[in-house]
Structures are given as structure tokens and as C-alpha cells.
JSON list of C-alpha atoms in Angstrom, two decimals:
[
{"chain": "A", "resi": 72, "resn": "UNK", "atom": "CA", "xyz": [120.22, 132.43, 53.39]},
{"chain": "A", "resi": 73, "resn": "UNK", "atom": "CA", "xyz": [123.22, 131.68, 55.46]},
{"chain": "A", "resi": 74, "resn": "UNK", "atom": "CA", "xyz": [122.30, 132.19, 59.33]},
{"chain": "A", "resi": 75, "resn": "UNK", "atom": "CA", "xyz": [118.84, 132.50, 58.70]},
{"chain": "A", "resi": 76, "resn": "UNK", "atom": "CA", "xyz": [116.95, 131.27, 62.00]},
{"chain": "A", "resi": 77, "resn": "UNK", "atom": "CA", "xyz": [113.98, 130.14, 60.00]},
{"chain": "A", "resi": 78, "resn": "UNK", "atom": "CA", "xyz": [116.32, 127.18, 58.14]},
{"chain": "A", "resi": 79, "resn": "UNK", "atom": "CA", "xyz": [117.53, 124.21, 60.43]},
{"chain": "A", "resi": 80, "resn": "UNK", "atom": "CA", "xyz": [120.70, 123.97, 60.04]},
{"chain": "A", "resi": 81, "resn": "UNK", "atom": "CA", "xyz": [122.73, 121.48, 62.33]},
{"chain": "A", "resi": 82, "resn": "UNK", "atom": "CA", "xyz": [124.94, 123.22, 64.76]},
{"chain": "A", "resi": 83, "resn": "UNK", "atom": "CA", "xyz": [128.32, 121.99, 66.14]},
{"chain": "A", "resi": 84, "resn": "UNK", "atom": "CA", "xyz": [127.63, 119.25, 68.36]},
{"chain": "A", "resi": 85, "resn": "UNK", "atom": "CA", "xyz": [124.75, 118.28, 65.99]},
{"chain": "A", "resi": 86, "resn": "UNK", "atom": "CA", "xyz": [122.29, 120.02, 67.96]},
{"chain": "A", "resi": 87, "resn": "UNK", "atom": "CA", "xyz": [119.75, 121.89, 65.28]},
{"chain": "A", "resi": 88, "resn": "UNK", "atom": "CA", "xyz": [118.86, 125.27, 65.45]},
{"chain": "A", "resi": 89, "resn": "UNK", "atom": "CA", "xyz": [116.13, 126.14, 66.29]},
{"chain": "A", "resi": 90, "resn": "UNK", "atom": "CA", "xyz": [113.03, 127.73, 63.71]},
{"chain": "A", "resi": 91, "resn": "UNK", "atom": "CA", "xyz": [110.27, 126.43, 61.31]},
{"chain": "A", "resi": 92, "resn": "UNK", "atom": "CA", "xyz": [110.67, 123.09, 60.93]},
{"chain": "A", "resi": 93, "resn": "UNK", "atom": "CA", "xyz": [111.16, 121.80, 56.85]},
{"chain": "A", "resi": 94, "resn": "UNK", "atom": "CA", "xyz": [108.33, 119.71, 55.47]},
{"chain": "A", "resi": 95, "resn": "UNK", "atom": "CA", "xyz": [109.93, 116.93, 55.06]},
{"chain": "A", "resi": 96, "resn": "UNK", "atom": "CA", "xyz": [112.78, 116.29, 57.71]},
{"chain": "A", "resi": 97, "resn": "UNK", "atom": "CA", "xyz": [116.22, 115.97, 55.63]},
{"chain": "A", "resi": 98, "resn": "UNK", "atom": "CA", "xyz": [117.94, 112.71, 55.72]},
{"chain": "A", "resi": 99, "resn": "UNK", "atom": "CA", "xyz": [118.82, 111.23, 59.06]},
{"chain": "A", "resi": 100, "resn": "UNK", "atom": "CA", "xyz": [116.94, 113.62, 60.60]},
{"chain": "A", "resi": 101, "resn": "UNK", "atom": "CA", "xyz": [113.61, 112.60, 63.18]},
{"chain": "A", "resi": 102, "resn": "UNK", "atom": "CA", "xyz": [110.12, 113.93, 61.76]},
{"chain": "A", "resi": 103, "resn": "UNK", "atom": "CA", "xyz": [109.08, 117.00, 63.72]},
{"chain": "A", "resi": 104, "resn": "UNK", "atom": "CA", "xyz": [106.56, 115.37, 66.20]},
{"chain": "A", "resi": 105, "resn": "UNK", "atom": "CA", "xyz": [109.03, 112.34, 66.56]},
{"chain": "A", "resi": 106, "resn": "UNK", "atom": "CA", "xyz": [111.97, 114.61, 67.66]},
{"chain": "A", "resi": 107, "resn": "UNK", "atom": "CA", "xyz": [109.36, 116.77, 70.16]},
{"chain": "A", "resi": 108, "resn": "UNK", "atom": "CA", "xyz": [107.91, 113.59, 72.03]},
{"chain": "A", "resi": 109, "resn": "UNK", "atom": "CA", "xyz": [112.12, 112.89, 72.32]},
{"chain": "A", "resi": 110, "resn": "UNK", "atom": "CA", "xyz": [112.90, 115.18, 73.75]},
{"chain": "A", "resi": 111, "resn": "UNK", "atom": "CA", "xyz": [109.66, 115.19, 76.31]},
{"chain": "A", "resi": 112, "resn": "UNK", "atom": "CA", "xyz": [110.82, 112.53, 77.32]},
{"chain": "A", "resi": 113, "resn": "UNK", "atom": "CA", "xyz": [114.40, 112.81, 77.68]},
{"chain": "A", "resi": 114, "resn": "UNK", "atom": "CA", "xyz": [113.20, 116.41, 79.76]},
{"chain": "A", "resi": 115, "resn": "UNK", "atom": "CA", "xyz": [110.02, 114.69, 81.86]},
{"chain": "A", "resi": 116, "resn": "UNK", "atom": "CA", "xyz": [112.78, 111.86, 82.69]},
{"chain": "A", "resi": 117, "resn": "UNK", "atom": "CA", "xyz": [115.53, 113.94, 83.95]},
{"chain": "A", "resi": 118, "resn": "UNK", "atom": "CA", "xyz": [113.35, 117.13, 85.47]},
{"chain": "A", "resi": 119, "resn": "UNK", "atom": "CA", "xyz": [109.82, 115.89, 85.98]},
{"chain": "A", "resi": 120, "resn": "UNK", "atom": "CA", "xyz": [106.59, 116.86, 83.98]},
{"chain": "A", "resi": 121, "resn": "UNK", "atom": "CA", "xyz": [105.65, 120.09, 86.26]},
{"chain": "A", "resi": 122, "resn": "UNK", "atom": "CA", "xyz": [109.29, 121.29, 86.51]},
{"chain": "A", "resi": 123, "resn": "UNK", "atom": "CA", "xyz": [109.22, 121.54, 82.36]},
{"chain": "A", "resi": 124, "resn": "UNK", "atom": "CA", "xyz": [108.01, 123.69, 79.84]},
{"chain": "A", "resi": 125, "resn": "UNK", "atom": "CA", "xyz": [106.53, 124.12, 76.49]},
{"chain": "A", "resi": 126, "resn": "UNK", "atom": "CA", "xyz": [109.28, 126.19, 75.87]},
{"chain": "A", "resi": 127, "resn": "UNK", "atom": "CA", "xyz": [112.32, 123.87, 76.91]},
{"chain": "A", "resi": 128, "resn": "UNK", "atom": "CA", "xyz": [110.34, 120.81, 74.97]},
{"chain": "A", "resi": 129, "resn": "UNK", "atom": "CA", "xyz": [110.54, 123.29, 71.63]},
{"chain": "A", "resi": 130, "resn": "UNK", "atom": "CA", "xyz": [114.01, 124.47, 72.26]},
{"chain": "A", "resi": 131, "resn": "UNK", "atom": "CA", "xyz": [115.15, 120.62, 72.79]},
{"chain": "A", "resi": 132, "resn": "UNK", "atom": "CA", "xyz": [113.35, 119.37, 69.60]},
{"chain": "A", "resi": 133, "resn": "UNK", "atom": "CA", "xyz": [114.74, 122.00, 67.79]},
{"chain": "A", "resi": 134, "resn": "UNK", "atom": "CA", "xyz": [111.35, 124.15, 67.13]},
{"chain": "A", "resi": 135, "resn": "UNK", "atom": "CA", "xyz": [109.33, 126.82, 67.98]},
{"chain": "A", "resi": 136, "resn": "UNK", "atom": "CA", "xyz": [106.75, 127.08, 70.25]},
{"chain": "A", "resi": 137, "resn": "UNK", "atom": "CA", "xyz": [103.83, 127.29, 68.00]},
{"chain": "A", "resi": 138, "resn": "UNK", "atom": "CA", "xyz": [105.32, 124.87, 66.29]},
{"chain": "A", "resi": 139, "resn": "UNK", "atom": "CA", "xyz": [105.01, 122.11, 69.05]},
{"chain": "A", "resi": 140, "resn": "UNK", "atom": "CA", "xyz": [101.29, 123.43, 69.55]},
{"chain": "A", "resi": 141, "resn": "UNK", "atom": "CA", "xyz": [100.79, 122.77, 65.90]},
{"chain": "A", "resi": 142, "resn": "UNK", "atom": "CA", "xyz": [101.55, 118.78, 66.86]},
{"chain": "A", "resi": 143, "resn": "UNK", "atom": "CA", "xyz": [100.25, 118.96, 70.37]},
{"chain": "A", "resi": 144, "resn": "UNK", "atom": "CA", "xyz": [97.69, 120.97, 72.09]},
{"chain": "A", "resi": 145, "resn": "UNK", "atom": "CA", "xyz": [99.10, 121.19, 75.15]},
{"chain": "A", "resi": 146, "resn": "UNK", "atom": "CA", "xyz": [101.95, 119.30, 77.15]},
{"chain": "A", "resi": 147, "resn": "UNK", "atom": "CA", "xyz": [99.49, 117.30, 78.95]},
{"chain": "A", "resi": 148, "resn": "UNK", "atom": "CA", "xyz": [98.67, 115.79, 75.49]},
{"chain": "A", "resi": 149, "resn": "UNK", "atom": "CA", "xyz": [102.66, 115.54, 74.65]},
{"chain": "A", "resi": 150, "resn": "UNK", "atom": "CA", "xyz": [102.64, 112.91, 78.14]},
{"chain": "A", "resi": 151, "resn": "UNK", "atom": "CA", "xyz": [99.36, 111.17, 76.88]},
{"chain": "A", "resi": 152, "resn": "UNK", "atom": "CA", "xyz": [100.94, 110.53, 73.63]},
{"chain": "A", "resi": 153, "resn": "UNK", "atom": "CA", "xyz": [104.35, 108.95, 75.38]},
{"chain": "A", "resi": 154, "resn": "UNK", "atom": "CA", "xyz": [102.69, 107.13, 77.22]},
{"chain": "A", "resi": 155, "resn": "UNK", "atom": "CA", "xyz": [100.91, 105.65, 74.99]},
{"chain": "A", "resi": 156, "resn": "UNK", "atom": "CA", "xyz": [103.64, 105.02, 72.79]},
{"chain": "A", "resi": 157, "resn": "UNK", "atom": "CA", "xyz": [105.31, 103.33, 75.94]},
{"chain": "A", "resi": 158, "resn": "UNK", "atom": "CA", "xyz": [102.23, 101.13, 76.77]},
{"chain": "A", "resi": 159, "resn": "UNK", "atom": "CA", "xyz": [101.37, 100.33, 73.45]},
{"chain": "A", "resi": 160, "resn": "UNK", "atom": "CA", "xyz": [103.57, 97.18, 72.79]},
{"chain": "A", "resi": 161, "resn": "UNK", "atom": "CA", "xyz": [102.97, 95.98, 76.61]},
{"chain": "A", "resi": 162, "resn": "UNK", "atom": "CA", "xyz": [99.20, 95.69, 75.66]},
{"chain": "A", "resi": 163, "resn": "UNK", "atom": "CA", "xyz": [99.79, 94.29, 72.01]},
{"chain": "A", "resi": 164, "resn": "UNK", "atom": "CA", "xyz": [101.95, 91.09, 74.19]},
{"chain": "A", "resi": 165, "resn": "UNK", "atom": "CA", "xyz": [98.88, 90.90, 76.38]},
{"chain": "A", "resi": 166, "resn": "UNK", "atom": "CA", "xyz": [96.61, 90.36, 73.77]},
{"chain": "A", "resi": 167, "resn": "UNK", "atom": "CA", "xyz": [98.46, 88.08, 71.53]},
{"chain": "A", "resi": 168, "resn": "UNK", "atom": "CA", "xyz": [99.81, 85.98, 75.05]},
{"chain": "A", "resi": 169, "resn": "UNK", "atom": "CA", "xyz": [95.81, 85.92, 75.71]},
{"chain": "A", "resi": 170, "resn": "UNK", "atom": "CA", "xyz": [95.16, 83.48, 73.08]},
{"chain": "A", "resi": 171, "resn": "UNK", "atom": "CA", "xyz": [97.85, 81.12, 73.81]},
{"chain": "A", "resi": 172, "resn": "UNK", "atom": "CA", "xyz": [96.46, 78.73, 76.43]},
{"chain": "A", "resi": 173, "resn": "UNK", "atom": "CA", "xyz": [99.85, 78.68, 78.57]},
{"chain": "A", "resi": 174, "resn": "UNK", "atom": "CA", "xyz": [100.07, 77.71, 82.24]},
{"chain": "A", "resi": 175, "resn": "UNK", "atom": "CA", "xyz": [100.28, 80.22, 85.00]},
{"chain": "A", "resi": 176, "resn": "UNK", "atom": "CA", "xyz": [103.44, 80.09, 85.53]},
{"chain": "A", "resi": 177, "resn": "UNK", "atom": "CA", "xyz": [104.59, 79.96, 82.21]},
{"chain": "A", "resi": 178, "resn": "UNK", "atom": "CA", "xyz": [102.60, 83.09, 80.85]},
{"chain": "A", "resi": 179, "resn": "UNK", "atom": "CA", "xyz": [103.83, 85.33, 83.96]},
{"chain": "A", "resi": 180, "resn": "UNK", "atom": "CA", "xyz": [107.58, 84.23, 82.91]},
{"chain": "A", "resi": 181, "resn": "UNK", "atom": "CA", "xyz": [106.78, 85.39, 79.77]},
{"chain": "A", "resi": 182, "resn": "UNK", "atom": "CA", "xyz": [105.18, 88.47, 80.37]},
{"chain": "A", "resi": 183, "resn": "UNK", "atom": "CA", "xyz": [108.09, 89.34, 82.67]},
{"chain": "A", "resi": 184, "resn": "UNK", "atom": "CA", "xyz": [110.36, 88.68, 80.23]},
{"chain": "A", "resi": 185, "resn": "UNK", "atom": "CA", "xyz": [108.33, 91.12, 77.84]},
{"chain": "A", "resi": 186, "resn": "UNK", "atom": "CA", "xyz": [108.29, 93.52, 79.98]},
{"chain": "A", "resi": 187, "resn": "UNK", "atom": "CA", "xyz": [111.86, 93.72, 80.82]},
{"chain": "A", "resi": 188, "resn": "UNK", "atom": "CA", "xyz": [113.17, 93.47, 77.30]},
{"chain": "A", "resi": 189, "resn": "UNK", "atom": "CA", "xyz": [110.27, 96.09, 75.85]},
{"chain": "A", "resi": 190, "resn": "UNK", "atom": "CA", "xyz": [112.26, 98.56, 79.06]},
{"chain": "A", "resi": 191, "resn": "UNK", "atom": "CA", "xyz": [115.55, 98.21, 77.90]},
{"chain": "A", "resi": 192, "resn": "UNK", "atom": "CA", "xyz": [114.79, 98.26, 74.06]},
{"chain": "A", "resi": 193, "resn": "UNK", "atom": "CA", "xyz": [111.44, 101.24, 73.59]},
{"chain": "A", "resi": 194, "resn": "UNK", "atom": "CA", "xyz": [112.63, 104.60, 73.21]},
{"chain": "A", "resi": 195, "resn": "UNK", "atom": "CA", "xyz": [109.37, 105.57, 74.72]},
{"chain": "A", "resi": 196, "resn": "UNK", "atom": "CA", "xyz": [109.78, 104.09, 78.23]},
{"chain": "A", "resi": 197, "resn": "UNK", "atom": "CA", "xyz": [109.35, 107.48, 80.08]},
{"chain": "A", "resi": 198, "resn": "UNK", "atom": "CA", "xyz": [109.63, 106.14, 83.82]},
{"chain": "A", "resi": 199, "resn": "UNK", "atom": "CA", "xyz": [106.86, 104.79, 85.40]},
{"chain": "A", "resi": 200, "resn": "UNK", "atom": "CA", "xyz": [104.05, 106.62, 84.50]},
{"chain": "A", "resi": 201, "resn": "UNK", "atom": "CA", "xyz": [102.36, 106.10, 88.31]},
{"chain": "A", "resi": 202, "resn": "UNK", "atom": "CA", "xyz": [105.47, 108.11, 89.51]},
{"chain": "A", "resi": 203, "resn": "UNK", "atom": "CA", "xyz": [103.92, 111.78, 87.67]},
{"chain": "A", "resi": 204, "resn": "UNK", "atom": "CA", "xyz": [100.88, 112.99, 89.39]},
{"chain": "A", "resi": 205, "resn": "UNK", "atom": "CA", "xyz": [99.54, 114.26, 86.73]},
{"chain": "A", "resi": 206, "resn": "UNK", "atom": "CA", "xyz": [98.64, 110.86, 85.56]},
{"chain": "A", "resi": 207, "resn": "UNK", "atom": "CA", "xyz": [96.35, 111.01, 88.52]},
{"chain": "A", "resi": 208, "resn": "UNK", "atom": "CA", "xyz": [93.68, 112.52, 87.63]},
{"chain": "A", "resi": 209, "resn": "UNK", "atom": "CA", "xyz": [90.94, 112.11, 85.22]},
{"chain": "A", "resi": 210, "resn": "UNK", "atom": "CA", "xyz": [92.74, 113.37, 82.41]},
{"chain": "A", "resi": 211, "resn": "UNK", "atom": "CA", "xyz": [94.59, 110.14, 81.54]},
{"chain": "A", "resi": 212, "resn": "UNK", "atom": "CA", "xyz": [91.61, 107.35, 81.48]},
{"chain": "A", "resi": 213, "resn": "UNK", "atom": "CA", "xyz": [93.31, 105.99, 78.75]},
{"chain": "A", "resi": 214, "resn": "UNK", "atom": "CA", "xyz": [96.48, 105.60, 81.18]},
{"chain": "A", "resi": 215, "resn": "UNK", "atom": "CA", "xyz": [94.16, 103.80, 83.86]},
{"chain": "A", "resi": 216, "resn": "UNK", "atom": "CA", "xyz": [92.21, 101.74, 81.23]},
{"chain": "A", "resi": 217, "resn": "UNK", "atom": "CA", "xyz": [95.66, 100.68, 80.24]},
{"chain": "A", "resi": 218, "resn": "UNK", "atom": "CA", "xyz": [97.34, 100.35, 83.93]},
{"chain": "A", "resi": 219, "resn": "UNK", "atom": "CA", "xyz": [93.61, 98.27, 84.83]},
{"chain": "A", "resi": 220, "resn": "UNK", "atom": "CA", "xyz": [94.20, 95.83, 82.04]},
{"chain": "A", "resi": 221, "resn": "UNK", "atom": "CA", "xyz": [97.17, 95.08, 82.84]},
{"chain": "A", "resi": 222, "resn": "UNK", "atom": "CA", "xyz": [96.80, 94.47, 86.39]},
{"chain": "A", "resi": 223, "resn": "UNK", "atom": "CA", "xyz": [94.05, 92.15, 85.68]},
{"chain": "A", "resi": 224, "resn": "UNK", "atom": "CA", "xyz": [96.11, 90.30, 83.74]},
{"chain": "A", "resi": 225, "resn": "UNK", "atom": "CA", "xyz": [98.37, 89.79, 86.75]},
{"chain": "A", "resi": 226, "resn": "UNK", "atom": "CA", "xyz": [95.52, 89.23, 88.96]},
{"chain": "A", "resi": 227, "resn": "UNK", "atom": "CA", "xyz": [93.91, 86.36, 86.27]},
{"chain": "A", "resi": 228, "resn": "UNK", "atom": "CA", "xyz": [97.55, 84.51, 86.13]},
{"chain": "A", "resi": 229, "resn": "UNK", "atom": "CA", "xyz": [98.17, 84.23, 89.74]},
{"chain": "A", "resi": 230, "resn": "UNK", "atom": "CA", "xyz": [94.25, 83.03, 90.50]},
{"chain": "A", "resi": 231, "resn": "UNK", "atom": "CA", "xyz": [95.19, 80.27, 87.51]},
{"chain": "A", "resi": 232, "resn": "UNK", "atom": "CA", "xyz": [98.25, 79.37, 89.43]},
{"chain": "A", "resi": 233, "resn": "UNK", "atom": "CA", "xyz": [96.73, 78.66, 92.84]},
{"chain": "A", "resi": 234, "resn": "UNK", "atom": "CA", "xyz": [94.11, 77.10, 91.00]},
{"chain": "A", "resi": 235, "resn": "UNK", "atom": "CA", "xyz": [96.57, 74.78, 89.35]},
{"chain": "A", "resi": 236, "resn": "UNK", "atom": "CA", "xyz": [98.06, 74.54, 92.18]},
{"chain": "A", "resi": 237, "resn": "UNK", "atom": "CA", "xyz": [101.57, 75.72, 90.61]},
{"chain": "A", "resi": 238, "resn": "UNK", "atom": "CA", "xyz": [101.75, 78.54, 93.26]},
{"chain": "A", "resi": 239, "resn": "UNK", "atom": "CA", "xyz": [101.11, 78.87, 97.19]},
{"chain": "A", "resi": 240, "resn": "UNK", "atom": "CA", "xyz": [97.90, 80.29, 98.38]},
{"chain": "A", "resi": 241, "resn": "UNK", "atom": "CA", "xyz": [98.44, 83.91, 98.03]},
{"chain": "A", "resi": 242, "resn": "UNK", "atom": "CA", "xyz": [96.21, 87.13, 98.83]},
{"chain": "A", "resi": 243, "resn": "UNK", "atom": "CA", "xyz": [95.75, 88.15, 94.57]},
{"chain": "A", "resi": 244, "resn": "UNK", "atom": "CA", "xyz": [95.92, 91.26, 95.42]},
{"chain": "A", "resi": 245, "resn": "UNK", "atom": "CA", "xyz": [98.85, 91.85, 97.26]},
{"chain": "A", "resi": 246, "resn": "UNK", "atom": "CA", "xyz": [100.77, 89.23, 94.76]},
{"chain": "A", "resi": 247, "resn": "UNK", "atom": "CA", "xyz": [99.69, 91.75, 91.83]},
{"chain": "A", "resi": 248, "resn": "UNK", "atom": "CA", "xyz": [100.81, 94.68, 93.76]},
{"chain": "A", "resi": 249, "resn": "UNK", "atom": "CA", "xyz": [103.86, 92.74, 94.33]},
{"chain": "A", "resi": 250, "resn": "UNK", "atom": "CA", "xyz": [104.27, 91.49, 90.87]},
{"chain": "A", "resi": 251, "resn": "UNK", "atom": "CA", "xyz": [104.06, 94.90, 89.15]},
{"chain": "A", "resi": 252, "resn": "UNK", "atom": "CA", "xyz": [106.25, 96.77, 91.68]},
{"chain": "A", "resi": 253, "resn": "UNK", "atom": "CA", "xyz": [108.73, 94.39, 90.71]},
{"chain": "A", "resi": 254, "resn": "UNK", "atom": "CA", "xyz": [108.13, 94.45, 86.77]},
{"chain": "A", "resi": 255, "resn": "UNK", "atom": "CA", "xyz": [108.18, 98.57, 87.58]},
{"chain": "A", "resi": 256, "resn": "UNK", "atom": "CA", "xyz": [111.22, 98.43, 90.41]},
{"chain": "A", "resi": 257, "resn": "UNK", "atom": "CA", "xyz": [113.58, 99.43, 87.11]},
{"chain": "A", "resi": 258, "resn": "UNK", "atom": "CA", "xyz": [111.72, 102.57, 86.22]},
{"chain": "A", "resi": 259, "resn": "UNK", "atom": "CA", "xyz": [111.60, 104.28, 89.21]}
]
């Protein structure tokens, strides 16, 4: 079945063509929903989310349309699941870090140092998710559950601080603001 479009066969360039993907991805190549939230990302990253289309995602993952809505409803839920895939290991540190009794100062190095090695090492890390406005609206709580948590955790290491007196009197909420611009400045 030479040139049949319904095989994926790498191209030059190692591009794949595109068609029905196999069952079971041949060696060295990404699993189906893998190589579709890939190239999301890569597409979200370099065009925005409203500028791209189910079709470009399928084309760049090497599939077909109803293939990618086999693995994904919609491309709303193809941004919900890289985001969470981005978040995910930022939230695991905060939980572990939370049962470590560290001081403030200490367990805001930490987590800054978390957050800028889990940027330059997870495949995942879209952008900042706050820079879509699609994240907006109520269609990502999960997102904003997320985004809350993690702000509080800001917000609970700087009150420790001034209460341990290992930082200036600072207006929390401003520092937090602050803070996660900062921890964010690299995405944007």
C-alpha cells in the first residue's frame, strides 16, 4: 500500500503524513494524543489559541480531524488538558513543600527555584496561561482553582515572613502580585 494516505508513513524532514493514526504508535514515535497536545502547544505558543484551528492542530500532529475529536472534544478541552499538564508538577511541589516546616524565606527560594527549573525542563509549559483570554472565563475553574492555590501559597509565605520578621512590612497582596509576575516574567 505504497502512498496510501491512510498509513503514516514519515516524510522527508520526518514530518508524518497525515491519516488514521496506527494503534499502537511505531517505535520512536509519540502516542496519538501525546503528539496532538504537541503540537497545540507548539501552535497556541507561536499563533495564539483564537488565531488556531482544529484543523492546523490535526495537520501538525499528523492526523485527521475526527481523529483529534476522537481524543478531545473540542480545542477548548485540548488547552484545559495543557494546562493541566503544565500546572500539574507546580501543585505536586506545593503540596509536598507544605509538609516540610521550612522558614519563609527558605520555602519561597525553593519554590522559585521549582518554578524556574519545572519552565525550562516541562514540555508542557504553554506560556502563561493568564496571557489567553479564554482562560477567563468560567470554562477553566480548574485553571483558577489551580492559579488560587497557588497564590495563596505566596500570600501564606510572605505573611510567615513578616511574622518572623525575616522580611519588611509589606502590603501581601501587592508582594504576591509581585512575586508571581516575577516567577511568570519568563513566559510572557
Amino acid at each position: 500500500m505504497t502512498g496510501s494516505t491512510t498509513q503514516q508513513q514519515a516524510k522527508p524532514g520526518g514530518r508524518r503524513r497525515v491519516g488514521r493514526p496506527r494503534a499502537r504508535p511505531q517505535e520512536g514515535e509519540q502516542p496519538t494524543e501525546e503528539a496532538i497536545l504537541e503540537a497545540a502547544r507548539k501552535l497556541f505558543s507561536a499563533q495564539g489559541f483564537a488565531a488556531t484551528s482544529t484543523r492546523q492542530i490535526a495537520a501538525a500532529a499528523g492526523v485527521r480531524q475526527p481523529t483529534l475529536f476522537h481524543y478531545f472534544p473540542s480545542k477548548k478541552a485540548i488547552l484545559k488538558a495543557i494546562i493541566d499538564l503544565a500546572m500539574t508538577p507546580e501543585l505536586d511541589f506545593i503540596k509536598a513543600e507544605a509538609t516540610r516546616k521550612l522558614p519563609a524565606d527558605v520555602a519561597l527560594f525553593r519554590y522559585a527555584r521549582f518554578v524556574y527549573a519545572n519552565l525550562s525542563t516541562n514540555p508542557n509549559v504553554l506560556g502563561s496561561p493568564l496571557q489567553f483570554p479564554e482562560t477567563s472565563g468560567e470554562d477553566f475553574p480548574e485553571f483558577w482553582t489551580a492559579y488560587d492555590r497557588i497564590y495563596s501559597t505566596l500570600k501564606g509565605h510572605i505573611r510567615a515572613g513578616m511574622r518572623d520578621r525575616l522580611f519588611e512590612s509589606v502590603q501581601v497582596e501587592t508582594a504576591a502580585e509581585q512575586l508571581f509576575a516575577l516567577l511568570e516574567a519568563p513566559l510572557g
